[in-house]
Amino acid sequence: MRLGVLDVGSNTVHLLVVDAHRGAHPTPMHSEKTVLRLAEQITGDGELTAAGADELVRAVESAKDAAIRLGCGDVMAFATSAVREARNSADVLHTVAEKTGVQLQVLSGVDEARLTFLAVRRWFGWSAGKLLVLDIGGGSLEVAMGIDEEPELAESLPLGAGRTTRTRFAHDPPTRSELVATSAWLEDQLSGLAKKVARLGTPDRIVATSKTFRSLARLTGAAPSASGPRVQRTLTDTALRQLIAFISRMPSADLAQLEGVSASRAHQLVAGALVAQATMRGLSLTELEICPWALREGVILRRLDHSNGDDQTAVVTGWGRETGRGAGRESRATGTVER
């Protein structure tokens, strides 16, 4: 079965295509991104601009065409914090559906935490014991903890790398006073999280996911992506502190030249590092293990969990239509993130 997942995030619209069936390891076959920075196209009134909505329509249409071309039998399409928090999100979603035929499902922050936790649990398996999972996105920080596939704790805080950059920094690079004030502010924002985590006991494994943590780990000496997903990668508090002292003095144009830092996210790297540091300090963590799977993989795994086990190949002839075995029925092509 060829599956696609379309992730409309704060920075990018990302299509990931995998070959998978229930009980098997999803094999990545194709990945493409369109940089939109939707979160930066929110007006002072909290609405996504008309230009931003138009760009989103074009990006979704392009991803739809790619999914059809690549033979996806099912595509799960979802949006996270940028669309979720826009005051005109309902209108934007209606426009996208009307012009592309794609119905984006808006995930809550808690669902982001839960699905990311599922991906990490499946990656490490039951032997990992009680997991504590951290994920810094563009708009929010997700934290989840538990011993099963469904976390006992699933939290989402508005402390994403992009959001923190926009709301806390007026200079590039940020001034010393901005760095100090932001660190103190983050400490205050995270003060209640430690108590919630402590109530669940000591985790057996502490894991971080997604681009911000991967970039920070790479910049502190972790293996490059070319070494493969199964190489162990870690991020320590000492290495992170030293990294912040280095990157906080660099403008984003220079940060974009560093290995492991994408040009589209370089401007929010320092804020992401401060969020990571504040979270580690607040939870008294000295080391994180990096997991290559995150939200998109969690969405795929949940979809497979709800499949009927039929591994027959389906050919997409139009968005949401299948031929082959089971022809004549509508494919659950969009908005199919299930619990």
XYZ file of C-alpha atoms in Angstrom:
339
model
C 0.000 0.000 0.000
C 1.360 3.394 -0.943
C 0.381 6.103 1.513
C 0.958 9.822 1.595
C 0.779 12.308 4.409
C 0.428 16.013 3.713
C 1.555 18.167 6.629
C 0.652 21.862 6.510
C 2.891 23.321 9.200
C 3.967 26.758 10.351
C 6.964 26.800 7.990
C 6.373 24.280 5.221
C 3.848 22.177 3.361
C 5.442 18.728 3.395
C 4.327 15.682 1.406
C 5.779 12.367 2.589
C 5.050 9.205 0.592
C 5.736 5.746 2.011
C 5.144 2.132 1.085
C 3.638 0.335 4.059
C 1.133 -2.164 5.334
C -0.085 -3.006 8.800
C 2.656 -4.617 10.874
C 5.430 -3.503 8.520
C 8.035 -0.755 8.738
C 6.922 2.217 6.553
C 9.506 2.719 3.809
C 9.953 6.343 2.654
C 9.651 6.640 -1.125
C 9.340 10.366 -1.748
C 9.474 13.636 0.154
C 8.907 17.171 -1.045
C 8.477 20.508 0.718
C 7.168 23.935 -0.147
C 8.324 26.738 2.134
C 5.392 29.042 2.932
C 6.052 30.354 6.471
C 2.324 30.604 7.044
C 2.793 31.670 10.649
C 4.552 34.807 9.397
C 1.589 35.631 7.177
C -0.828 36.069 10.055
C -2.060 39.659 10.365
C -2.236 41.685 13.554
C -5.900 40.697 13.745
C -4.906 37.034 13.784
C -6.033 36.188 10.243
C -4.088 34.433 7.499
C -3.580 36.918 4.671
C -5.233 36.458 1.293
C -1.777 36.035 -0.230
C -0.959 33.349 2.318
C -4.197 31.515 1.581
C -3.483 31.667 -2.165
C 0.008 30.260 -1.625
C -1.440 27.476 0.508
C -3.913 26.545 -2.233
C -1.105 26.342 -4.792
C 1.075 24.240 -2.486
C -1.738 21.813 -1.674
C -2.655 21.497 -5.358
C 0.981 20.730 -6.202
C 1.178 18.098 -3.447
C -2.087 16.580 -4.650
C -0.726 16.258 -8.184
C 2.458 14.648 -6.853
C 0.495 12.147 -4.755
C -1.604 11.123 -7.739
C 1.474 10.848 -9.958
C 3.233 8.676 -7.370
C 0.254 6.319 -7.046
C -0.827 7.012 -3.477
C -3.880 4.955 -2.568
C -4.587 7.071 0.477
C -3.391 10.500 1.616
C -3.889 11.918 5.091
C -3.870 15.715 4.966
C -3.652 17.801 8.106
C -2.727 21.260 9.373
C -1.141 22.291 12.665
C -0.715 25.483 14.675
C -0.534 28.181 11.959
C -3.861 27.239 10.402
C -5.330 26.072 13.707
C -4.871 29.461 15.340
C -5.824 31.704 12.425
C -9.128 33.471 13.148
C -10.235 32.842 9.571
C -9.171 29.186 9.554
C -12.673 27.969 8.632
C -12.704 30.207 5.553
C -9.178 29.150 4.589
C -10.013 25.457 4.915
C -13.175 25.952 2.850
C -11.191 27.722 0.123
C -8.572 24.965 0.024
C -11.258 22.278 -0.205
C -13.227 24.144 -2.871
C -10.223 24.854 -5.105
C -8.231 21.635 -4.634
C -10.678 19.000 -3.413
C -8.442 18.426 -0.402
C -10.063 18.667 3.020
C -7.407 19.469 5.583
C -8.044 18.187 9.071
C -6.816 20.550 11.767
C -4.979 18.704 14.511
C -5.113 19.982 18.063
C -1.843 20.444 19.901
C -2.714 17.530 22.161
C -3.297 15.280 19.149
C 0.083 16.356 17.786
C 1.664 15.262 21.062
C -0.223 11.948 21.083
C 0.589 11.010 17.488
C 4.247 11.988 17.860
C 4.425 9.865 21.006
C 2.967 6.909 19.084
C 5.700 7.244 16.444
C 8.450 7.332 19.068
C 6.976 4.355 20.925
C 6.896 2.286 17.726
C 10.452 3.303 16.834
C 11.969 2.286 20.167
C 9.530 -0.476 21.106
C 8.302 -1.681 24.468
C 11.819 -2.189 25.818
C 12.149 1.606 26.045
C 9.851 1.538 29.086
C 8.367 4.843 30.204
C 9.012 7.451 27.508
C 9.251 11.216 27.831
C 8.963 12.794 24.370
C 9.701 16.420 23.417
C 8.949 18.072 20.074
C 9.626 21.716 19.158
C 7.661 22.858 16.131
C 7.298 26.250 14.532
C 4.315 27.253 16.624
C 4.279 24.991 19.643
C 6.173 22.714 21.992
C 4.674 19.261 22.495
C 5.448 17.091 25.524
C 4.123 13.571 26.060
C 4.904 10.848 28.576
C 3.743 7.324 29.288
C 4.472 3.621 29.236
C 1.870 2.556 26.655
C 1.178 3.674 23.085
C -1.316 6.207 24.404
C 0.538 8.701 26.624
C -0.594 9.438 30.153
C 0.466 13.068 29.655
C 0.040 14.995 26.388
C 0.701 18.735 26.522
C 1.032 21.449 23.905
C 2.447 24.871 24.793
C 2.647 27.933 22.485
C 6.446 27.947 22.629
C 7.445 26.998 19.092
C 10.712 28.187 17.581
C 9.041 30.408 14.995
C 6.529 31.888 17.416
C 9.240 32.649 19.974
C 11.359 34.324 17.302
C 8.491 36.538 16.142
C 7.280 37.546 19.587
C 10.542 37.881 21.507
C 13.257 39.055 19.088
C 13.376 42.411 17.318
C 16.969 42.047 16.116
C 18.976 39.574 13.997
C 21.021 38.360 15.754
C 19.091 38.964 18.988
C 20.606 41.332 21.504
C 22.012 40.156 24.805
C 19.060 41.667 26.650
C 16.615 39.850 24.343
C 18.356 36.543 25.001
C 18.354 37.018 28.772
C 14.734 38.199 28.879
C 13.566 35.365 26.632
C 15.324 32.724 28.705
C 13.685 34.075 31.866
C 10.291 34.240 30.140
C 10.574 30.646 28.914
C 11.498 29.478 32.404
C 8.322 31.094 33.703
C 6.164 29.644 30.924
C 7.453 26.137 31.641
C 7.218 26.316 35.417
C 4.087 24.188 35.656
C 5.274 21.469 33.278
C 7.829 19.944 35.652
C 5.153 19.210 38.248
C 2.976 17.416 35.716
C 5.895 15.301 34.515
C 7.097 14.562 38.054
C 3.697 13.129 38.986
C 4.256 10.340 36.457
C 7.574 9.257 37.917
C 11.013 8.983 36.342
C 11.135 8.244 32.602
C 13.254 5.340 31.380
C 14.085 7.073 28.110
C 14.020 10.747 27.154
C 13.543 11.425 23.462
C 13.357 14.494 21.223
C 11.970 14.615 17.689
C 11.582 16.861 14.655
C 13.707 19.361 12.777
C 14.714 21.772 15.540
C 16.144 19.072 17.785
C 17.759 17.272 14.840
C 19.498 20.481 13.773
C 20.705 21.223 17.286
C 22.037 17.684 17.666
C 23.813 17.879 14.301
C 25.443 21.193 15.246
C 26.733 19.651 18.468
C 28.373 16.710 16.716
C 25.651 14.152 15.979
C 25.962 12.094 12.805
C 24.630 13.651 9.577
C 21.417 12.383 7.986
C 23.495 10.604 5.342
C 24.601 8.135 8.029
C 21.058 6.731 8.149
C 18.185 6.884 10.623
C 19.399 4.091 12.911
C 22.594 5.791 14.053
C 22.227 6.919 17.652
C 22.129 10.704 17.998
C 22.013 12.662 21.244
C 21.884 16.223 22.503
C 23.395 17.100 25.894
C 22.745 20.152 28.039
C 26.454 21.035 28.076
C 26.773 20.885 24.285
C 23.567 22.891 23.871
C 24.791 25.625 26.226
C 28.039 25.916 24.262
C 26.151 25.957 20.962
C 23.873 28.777 22.084
C 26.884 30.892 23.025
C 28.117 30.427 19.444
C 24.967 30.741 17.310
C 23.353 33.561 19.298
C 25.961 35.959 17.897
C 25.344 35.000 14.262
C 22.782 36.564 11.885
C 20.363 34.122 10.293
C 22.061 34.459 6.896
C 25.229 32.998 8.416
C 23.335 30.335 10.369
C 21.846 29.121 7.092
C 25.355 28.212 5.934
C 25.899 25.762 8.784
C 25.611 22.065 8.010
C 22.296 20.667 9.170
C 20.486 24.024 9.166
C 17.922 24.680 6.434
C 17.671 28.184 5.010
C 13.932 28.270 5.718
C 14.446 27.686 9.446
C 17.767 29.419 10.125
C 16.056 32.577 11.398
C 14.388 30.631 14.223
C 17.308 28.423 15.250
C 18.385 30.545 18.224
C 14.867 30.699 19.628
C 14.500 26.956 19.123
C 17.728 26.391 21.017
C 16.508 28.561 23.900
C 13.235 26.629 24.061
C 15.172 23.359 24.094
C 17.471 24.615 26.849
C 14.610 25.953 28.977
C 12.718 22.690 28.626
C 15.733 20.595 29.576
C 16.451 22.829 32.565
C 12.834 22.911 33.663
C 12.621 19.108 33.568
C 16.164 18.586 34.937
C 17.316 16.726 31.819
C 20.973 16.358 30.920
C 20.684 14.365 27.679
C 18.114 13.699 24.964
C 18.082 10.921 22.393
C 16.982 11.969 18.906
C 14.259 9.917 17.200
C 13.923 10.077 13.388
C 10.166 9.486 13.537
C 7.722 12.204 14.547
C 4.220 13.476 13.765
C 3.969 12.426 10.113
C 5.021 8.889 10.937
C 2.530 8.836 13.797
C -0.264 9.770 11.390
C 0.778 6.970 9.027
C 0.983 4.400 11.815
C -2.449 5.347 13.128
C -3.862 4.992 9.607
C -2.322 1.526 9.295
C -3.729 0.541 12.684
C -7.200 1.255 11.291
C -6.651 -0.562 7.997
C -8.310 -3.896 7.287
C -5.023 -5.607 6.517
C -5.669 -5.749 2.753
C -2.296 -5.225 1.119
C -3.579 -5.198 -2.440
C -2.088 -2.350 -4.456
C -4.468 0.409 -5.460
C -3.910 2.850 -8.292
C -5.055 6.422 -7.841
C -6.721 7.769 -10.953
C -7.990 10.944 -9.349
C -7.753 12.550 -5.936
C -9.689 10.289 -3.620
C -10.507 7.655 -6.268
C -9.092 4.154 -6.569
C -9.144 1.480 -9.216
C -8.090 -2.111 -8.884
C -9.354 -4.296 -6.046
C -12.016 -2.326 -4.244
C -12.655 -0.027 -7.236
C -15.786 2.076 -7.088
C -15.425 3.129 -3.485
C -14.118 6.478 -2.318
C -10.604 6.486 -0.920
C -10.164 8.225 2.429
C -7.837 10.641 0.713
C -7.977 13.619 3.002
C -8.548 14.536 6.580
C -8.338 10.939 7.778
C -6.326 11.244 10.959
C -8.145 8.893 13.304
C -7.957 8.173 16.979
